[in-house]
């Protein structure tokens, strides 16, 4: 999957927001898809963040509504829509690998925290930009970013200052797991990883993601209960037997679509 607004450096307008959700909702149910790689395509940056021209249009819509409660209702619906678009990556049962090059600003940083695996080029840079445009990040970064890196102090520093930070700093703190010298090497590395994951049992991979996501905001015991409920069915699938037999015969297992 590629962002495709190179003329606007992949800035997020309403169309891009909704296409993200539509795309990942479709891939969630596509049996031909086992892993997703998301990149910035041909744009100079992975994404420049929210499209300020699009925000101006929203401002005009708000200006046409006199009553504050009704303006608030419009904003609530818009924010909820954009939150759901970001969450579509997390809710997709297929593992999502993001491949970040150059700038990953604002909404882009919110987006990648909802992915499963994050790779970047060495020249990539990041910023949680929202405070610089007069708002608090409201589509997932304040909730997911601290859990991803496990460092509240560092995340709060970035959230309060909106300062730019490098790929090396992102790698050191665990936001990205691998760095690549070029965009071509980045995409090759992401696709290679995706290809490896795609050889595994889709029942096992999707069950693993479901439990990892669930366990992030539940107790250890609740996570154990959840995976037990998953595996009481999955251990009866043909994938389990196929994997065991392939392991014994030293053959490469082939798993059916899911």
CSV table of C-alpha atoms in Angstrom, one decimal:
chain,number,residue,atom,x,y,z
A,1,UNK,CA,0.0,0.0,0.0
A,2,UNK,CA,1.3,3.4,-0.9
A,3,UNK,CA,0.2,6.9,-0.1
A,4,UNK,CA,-0.5,8.8,-3.3
A,5,UNK,CA,-0.5,12.5,-2.8
A,6,UNK,CA,3.1,13.3,-3.9
A,7,UNK,CA,2.1,16.9,-5.0
A,8,UNK,CA,1.1,17.6,-1.4
A,9,UNK,CA,3.9,15.4,0.2
A,10,UNK,CA,1.2,12.9,1.3
A,11,UNK,CA,-0.5,15.5,3.6
A,12,UNK,CA,-3.7,14.1,5.2
A,13,UNK,CA,-6.9,15.5,3.7
A,14,UNK,CA,-10.3,14.1,4.3
A,15,UNK,CA,-10.1,11.9,1.2
A,16,UNK,CA,-6.8,10.3,2.4
A,17,UNK,CA,-8.1,9.8,5.9
A,18,UNK,CA,-11.2,7.9,4.7
A,19,UNK,CA,-9.2,5.9,2.0
A,20,UNK,CA,-6.9,4.7,4.7
A,21,UNK,CA,-9.8,3.2,6.6
A,22,UNK,CA,-11.4,1.8,3.5
A,23,UNK,CA,-8.2,0.2,2.4
A,24,UNK,CA,-7.4,-1.5,5.7
A,25,UNK,CA,-10.9,-2.6,6.2
A,26,UNK,CA,-10.8,-4.3,2.8
A,27,UNK,CA,-7.4,-5.9,3.5
A,28,UNK,CA,-8.7,-7.1,6.8
A,29,UNK,CA,-11.2,-9.4,5.0
A,30,UNK,CA,-9.1,-10.2,1.9
A,31,UNK,CA,-8.0,-13.9,2.0
A,32,UNK,CA,-5.3,-13.2,-0.6
A,33,UNK,CA,-3.6,-10.7,1.8
A,34,UNK,CA,-1.5,-12.0,4.7
A,35,UNK,CA,0.8,-9.0,5.4
A,36,UNK,CA,0.6,-5.3,4.5
A,37,UNK,CA,3.6,-3.0,3.8
A,38,UNK,CA,2.7,0.7,3.9
A,39,UNK,CA,5.1,3.2,2.3
A,40,UNK,CA,5.1,6.8,1.2
A,41,UNK,CA,5.3,6.0,-2.5
A,42,UNK,CA,7.0,8.6,-4.7
A,43,UNK,CA,6.5,11.5,-2.4
A,44,UNK,CA,9.4,13.5,-1.0
A,45,UNK,CA,8.3,12.6,2.5
A,46,UNK,CA,6.4,9.7,4.0
A,47,UNK,CA,3.9,12.3,5.0
A,48,UNK,CA,3.9,16.0,5.9
A,49,UNK,CA,1.1,15.5,8.4
A,50,UNK,CA,-2.3,17.1,8.3
A,51,UNK,CA,-3.3,19.1,5.3
A,52,UNK,CA,-3.8,22.7,6.6
A,53,UNK,CA,-5.8,23.6,3.5
A,54,UNK,CA,-8.2,20.9,4.4
A,55,UNK,CA,-8.4,22.2,8.0
A,56,UNK,CA,-9.3,25.6,6.6
A,57,UNK,CA,-12.2,24.0,4.8
A,58,UNK,CA,-13.3,22.5,8.1
A,59,UNK,CA,-13.0,26.0,9.7
A,60,UNK,CA,-15.4,27.4,7.0
A,61,UNK,CA,-17.9,24.6,7.8
A,62,UNK,CA,-17.7,25.5,11.5
A,63,UNK,CA,-18.0,29.2,10.7
A,64,UNK,CA,-21.4,28.6,9.0
A,65,UNK,CA,-22.7,27.2,12.3
A,66,UNK,CA,-23.6,29.8,14.9
A,67,UNK,CA,-24.3,27.6,18.0
A,68,UNK,CA,-21.3,26.3,19.9
A,69,UNK,CA,-23.0,22.9,20.8
A,70,UNK,CA,-23.7,22.2,17.2
A,71,UNK,CA,-20.2,23.2,16.2
A,72,UNK,CA,-18.9,20.8,18.8
A,73,UNK,CA,-21.0,18.0,17.4
A,74,UNK,CA,-19.5,18.5,14.0
A,75,UNK,CA,-16.0,18.4,15.4
A,76,UNK,CA,-16.8,15.3,17.5
A,77,UNK,CA,-17.9,13.4,14.4
A,78,UNK,CA,-14.8,14.5,12.4
A,79,UNK,CA,-12.4,13.6,15.1
A,80,UNK,CA,-14.0,10.2,15.7
A,81,UNK,CA,-13.8,9.5,11.9
A,82,UNK,CA,-10.1,10.3,11.8
A,83,UNK,CA,-9.5,8.3,15.0
A,84,UNK,CA,-11.2,5.3,13.4
A,85,UNK,CA,-9.1,5.7,10.2
A,86,UNK,CA,-5.8,5.4,12.2
A,87,UNK,CA,-7.2,2.5,14.3
A,88,UNK,CA,-7.9,0.6,11.1
A,89,UNK,CA,-4.2,-0.4,11.0
A,90,UNK,CA,-4.4,-1.8,14.5
A,91,UNK,CA,-7.8,-3.5,13.9
A,92,UNK,CA,-6.7,-5.1,10.7
A,93,UNK,CA,-5.9,-8.8,11.6
A,94,UNK,CA,-3.0,-8.7,9.0
A,95,UNK,CA,0.4,-7.5,10.4
A,96,UNK,CA,1.2,-4.0,9.1
A,97,UNK,CA,4.7,-3.0,8.4
A,98,UNK,CA,5.4,0.7,7.8
A,99,UNK,CA,8.4,1.8,5.7
A,100,UNK,CA,9.2,5.5,6.6
A,101,UNK,CA,11.4,7.7,4.5
A,102,UNK,CA,12.3,11.4,5.1
A,103,UNK,CA,9.6,13.3,7.0
A,104,UNK,CA,7.0,11.6,9.2
A,105,UNK,CA,5.1,14.5,10.8
A,106,UNK,CA,2.1,14.9,13.0
A,107,UNK,CA,-0.7,12.6,11.7
A,108,UNK,CA,2.0,10.4,10.2
A,109,UNK,CA,3.5,9.7,13.7
A,110,UNK,CA,0.0,9.0,15.0
A,111,UNK,CA,-0.4,6.5,12.2
A,112,UNK,CA,2.8,4.6,12.5
A,113,UNK,CA,2.2,3.9,16.2
A,114,UNK,CA,-0.9,1.9,15.2
A,115,UNK,CA,1.3,-0.3,13.0
A,116,UNK,CA,2.9,-3.6,14.1
A,117,UNK,CA,6.4,-3.0,12.8
A,118,UNK,CA,8.2,0.2,11.9
A,119,UNK,CA,11.3,0.5,9.6
A,120,UNK,CA,12.8,3.7,8.3
A,121,UNK,CA,15.6,5.2,6.3
A,122,UNK,CA,18.5,6.7,8.2
A,123,UNK,CA,17.6,10.2,6.8
A,124,UNK,CA,14.1,9.9,8.2
A,125,UNK,CA,12.9,12.4,10.8
A,126,UNK,CA,9.8,12.6,13.0
A,127,UNK,CA,7.8,15.1,14.9
A,128,UNK,CA,4.7,15.0,17.0
A,129,UNK,CA,3.7,18.4,15.6
A,130,UNK,CA,0.3,19.1,17.0
A,131,UNK,CA,1.1,21.6,19.7
A,132,UNK,CA,2.8,23.8,17.1
A,133,UNK,CA,-0.6,24.2,15.4
A,134,UNK,CA,-2.5,24.8,18.6
A,135,UNK,CA,-4.0,21.5,19.4
A,136,UNK,CA,-3.4,18.3,21.3
A,137,UNK,CA,-2.8,15.2,19.2
A,138,UNK,CA,-6.2,13.4,19.1
A,139,UNK,CA,-5.9,10.4,16.8
A,140,UNK,CA,-3.8,8.0,18.8
A,141,UNK,CA,-0.2,9.1,19.4
A,142,UNK,CA,-0.8,10.2,23.0
A,143,UNK,CA,-2.3,6.8,23.7
A,144,UNK,CA,-0.1,4.5,21.6
A,145,UNK,CA,3.3,6.2,21.5
A,146,UNK,CA,4.1,5.7,25.2
A,147,UNK,CA,3.1,2.0,25.0
A,148,UNK,CA,5.2,1.5,21.9
A,149,UNK,CA,8.4,2.9,23.4
A,150,UNK,CA,7.9,2.4,27.1
A,151,UNK,CA,9.3,5.9,28.0
A,152,UNK,CA,6.8,8.4,29.3
A,153,UNK,CA,9.4,11.1,29.9
A,154,UNK,CA,10.7,11.0,26.3
A,155,UNK,CA,7.2,10.9,24.8
A,156,UNK,CA,6.0,13.9,26.9
A,157,UNK,CA,9.1,15.9,25.9
A,158,UNK,CA,8.3,15.3,22.3
A,159,UNK,CA,4.5,16.0,22.7
A,160,UNK,CA,5.1,19.2,24.7
A,161,UNK,CA,7.7,20.7,22.4
A,162,UNK,CA,6.9,19.2,18.9
A,163,UNK,CA,10.6,19.1,18.3
A,164,UNK,CA,12.0,17.1,15.4
A,165,UNK,CA,13.9,13.9,16.2
A,166,UNK,CA,16.1,11.8,14.0
A,167,UNK,CA,15.8,8.2,12.9
A,168,UNK,CA,18.8,7.3,15.2
A,169,UNK,CA,16.9,8.7,18.2
A,170,UNK,CA,13.8,6.9,17.1
A,171,UNK,CA,15.7,3.7,16.8
A,172,UNK,CA,17.4,4.1,20.1
A,173,UNK,CA,14.1,4.5,21.9
A,174,UNK,CA,12.4,1.6,20.0
A,175,UNK,CA,10.0,3.6,17.8
A,176,UNK,CA,11.6,2.0,14.7
A,177,UNK,CA,13.3,-1.4,14.8
A,178,UNK,CA,15.6,-1.2,11.7
A,179,UNK,CA,17.3,1.5,9.8
A,180,UNK,CA,18.3,1.4,6.1
A,181,UNK,CA,20.6,3.5,4.1
A,182,UNK,CA,18.3,4.1,1.1
A,183,UNK,CA,14.6,4.1,0.3
A,184,UNK,CA,15.2,1.1,-2.1
A,185,UNK,CA,16.9,-0.9,0.7
A,186,UNK,CA,14.0,0.1,3.0
A,187,UNK,CA,11.3,-1.3,0.8
A,188,UNK,CA,13.4,-4.4,0.0
A,189,UNK,CA,13.8,-5.0,3.7
A,190,UNK,CA,10.1,-4.5,4.5
A,191,UNK,CA,9.0,-6.7,1.6
A,192,UNK,CA,11.5,-9.4,2.6
A,193,UNK,CA,10.0,-9.4,6.1
A,194,UNK,CA,6.5,-9.5,4.8
A,195,UNK,CA,7.3,-12.4,2.5
A,196,UNK,CA,8.7,-14.4,5.5
A,197,UNK,CA,5.6,-13.7,7.6
A,198,UNK,CA,3.4,-14.6,4.7
A,199,UNK,CA,4.8,-18.2,4.7
A,200,UNK,CA,3.6,-18.8,8.2
A,201,UNK,CA,0.1,-20.1,9.2
A,202,UNK,CA,-2.4,-17.2,8.8
A,203,UNK,CA,-4.4,-18.6,11.6
A,204,UNK,CA,-1.3,-18.5,13.9
A,205,UNK,CA,-0.2,-15.0,12.7
A,206,UNK,CA,-3.6,-13.4,13.0
A,207,UNK,CA,-4.3,-15.0,16.3
A,208,UNK,CA,-0.9,-13.7,17.5
A,209,UNK,CA,-1.8,-10.1,16.4
A,210,UNK,CA,-5.2,-10.3,18.0
A,211,UNK,CA,-3.8,-11.3,21.3
A,212,UNK,CA,-0.9,-8.8,21.2
A,213,UNK,CA,-3.3,-5.9,20.6
A,214,UNK,CA,-5.8,-7.1,23.2
A,215,UNK,CA,-3.0,-7.6,25.8
A,216,UNK,CA,-1.7,-4.1,25.5
A,217,UNK,CA,-4.6,-2.6,27.6
A,218,UNK,CA,-5.6,-5.7,29.7
A,219,UNK,CA,-4.0,-7.5,32.6
A,220,UNK,CA,-1.7,-10.5,32.1
A,221,UNK,CA,-4.4,-12.8,33.3
A,222,UNK,CA,-7.0,-11.3,30.9
A,223,UNK,CA,-4.5,-11.7,28.0
A,224,UNK,CA,-4.0,-15.4,29.0
A,225,UNK,CA,-7.7,-15.9,29.1
A,226,UNK,CA,-8.1,-14.3,25.7
A,227,UNK,CA,-5.4,-16.4,24.0
A,228,UNK,CA,-6.8,-19.6,25.6
A,229,UNK,CA,-10.2,-18.8,24.0
A,230,UNK,CA,-8.5,-18.3,20.7
A,231,UNK,CA,-6.4,-21.4,20.8
A,232,UNK,CA,-9.2,-23.7,22.0
A,233,UNK,CA,-10.3,-23.4,18.3
A,234,UNK,CA,-7.1,-22.7,16.5
A,235,UNK,CA,-5.3,-25.8,17.8
A,236,UNK,CA,-8.0,-27.8,16.1
A,237,UNK,CA,-7.2,-26.2,12.7
A,238,UNK,CA,-5.4,-28.0,9.9
A,239,UNK,CA,-2.6,-25.4,10.1
A,240,UNK,CA,-1.4,-26.8,13.4
A,241,UNK,CA,-1.2,-30.4,12.1
A,242,UNK,CA,0.4,-29.1,8.8
A,243,UNK,CA,3.1,-27.3,10.7
A,244,UNK,CA,3.9,-30.2,13.0
A,245,UNK,CA,4.1,-32.7,10.0
A,246,UNK,CA,6.3,-30.3,8.0
A,247,UNK,CA,8.6,-29.8,11.0
A,248,UNK,CA,9.1,-33.6,11.3
A,249,UNK,CA,9.7,-34.2,7.6
A,250,UNK,CA,11.9,-31.1,7.2
A,251,UNK,CA,9.6,-29.8,4.4
A,252,UNK,CA,8.3,-26.3,3.9
A,253,UNK,CA,4.6,-26.1,5.0
A,254,UNK,CA,2.0,-24.6,2.7
A,255,UNK,CA,-1.0,-23.1,4.4
A,256,UNK,CA,-4.4,-22.4,2.9
A,257,UNK,CA,-5.9,-18.9,2.6
A,258,UNK,CA,-7.8,-17.5,5.6
